[in-house]
Tab-separated table of C-alpha atoms in Angstrom:
chain	number	residue	atom	x	y	z
A	84	MET	CA	219.276	-10.299	26.737
A	85	ASN	CA	217.253	-7.217	25.786
A	86	MET	CA	214.059	-7.913	23.915
A	87	THR	CA	211.170	-5.935	22.591
A	88	ARG	CA	207.638	-6.586	23.821
A	89	LEU	CA	207.167	-8.806	20.755
A	90	GLY	CA	210.317	-10.728	21.676
A	91	GLU	CA	209.048	-11.211	25.225
A	92	PHE	CA	205.669	-12.406	23.937
A	93	LEU	CA	207.230	-15.002	21.629
A	94	ASP	CA	209.845	-16.079	24.177
A	95	ALA	CA	207.266	-16.595	26.934
A	96	ARG	CA	205.404	-18.971	24.645
A	97	SER	CA	208.549	-20.757	23.362
A	98	ILE	CA	207.704	-19.769	19.794
A	99	ASN	CA	210.238	-20.702	17.090
A	100	LYS	CA	211.004	-17.400	15.356
A	101	ALA	CA	212.406	-19.061	12.231
A	102	GLU	CA	209.148	-20.967	11.783
A	103	VAL	CA	207.113	-17.779	12.267
A	104	ALA	CA	209.275	-15.937	9.731
A	105	ARG	CA	208.726	-18.732	7.214
A	106	LYS	CA	204.965	-18.783	7.797
A	107	ILE	CA	204.542	-15.032	7.354
A	108	GLY	CA	206.914	-14.730	4.409
A	109	THR	CA	209.573	-12.535	5.988
A	110	SER	CA	213.261	-13.032	6.635
A	111	ASN	CA	214.718	-14.346	9.869
A	112	GLN	CA	216.699	-11.107	9.987
A	113	ARG	CA	213.530	-8.987	9.968
A	114	LEU	CA	211.881	-11.037	12.713
A	115	ASN	CA	215.063	-10.915	14.805
A	116	GLU	CA	215.124	-7.135	14.382
A	117	LEU	CA	211.503	-6.903	15.526
A	118	THR	CA	212.176	-9.021	18.603
A	119	LYS	CA	215.503	-7.490	19.669
A	120	ASN	CA	215.672	-3.893	18.428
A	121	PRO	CA	213.407	-1.413	20.254
A	122	GLY	CA	213.945	1.024	17.376
A	123	ALA	CA	212.441	-1.362	14.824
A	124	HIS	CA	209.056	-0.265	13.574
A	125	LEU	CA	206.533	-3.093	13.839
A	126	ARG	CA	203.850	-2.710	11.180
A	127	ALA	CA	200.193	-3.524	11.820
A	128	SER	CA	200.304	-6.070	9.009
A	129	GLU	CA	203.220	-7.814	10.738
A	130	VAL	CA	201.347	-7.923	14.061
A	131	TYR	CA	198.370	-9.486	12.303
A	132	LEU	CA	200.405	-12.062	10.360
A	133	ILE	CA	202.532	-13.030	13.369
A	134	ALA	CA	199.446	-13.492	15.539
A	135	LYS	CA	197.770	-15.684	12.926
A	136	ALA	CA	200.964	-17.724	12.445
A	137	ILE	CA	201.188	-18.518	16.169
A	138	GLY	CA	197.465	-19.091	16.689
A	139	THR	CA	196.903	-15.990	18.816
A	140	ASP	CA	194.201	-13.351	18.560
A	141	PRO	CA	195.786	-10.334	16.807
A	142	CYS	CA	194.159	-8.038	19.386
A	143	GLU	CA	195.881	-9.900	22.228
A	144	LEU	CA	199.268	-9.492	20.559
A	145	LEU	CA	198.619	-5.827	19.759
A	146	ASP	CA	197.524	-5.141	23.347
A	147	TYR	CA	200.694	-6.772	24.646
A	148	VAL	CA	203.171	-5.015	22.372
A	149	CYS	CA	201.481	-1.626	22.841
A	150	GLN	CA	200.736	-1.799	26.571
A	151	ASP	CA	203.235	0.958	27.399
A	152	LEU	CA	201.572	3.503	25.110
A	153	LYS	CA	199.566	6.187	26.833
């Protein structure tokens, strides 16, 4: 299954996406889009809220999802 970098990050840590969506106040549909659709635009506020919801440093998550940027 194709996943975005965010999807890979959450999957590698066995994170429940529905629980994350609930914690950050977004829909399951939006979180699924962010984890499966490379064309989805991940906002900085979403990176921050997702990181806090899963107990990860926001900088670590940002570094991971943006590692391909030059």
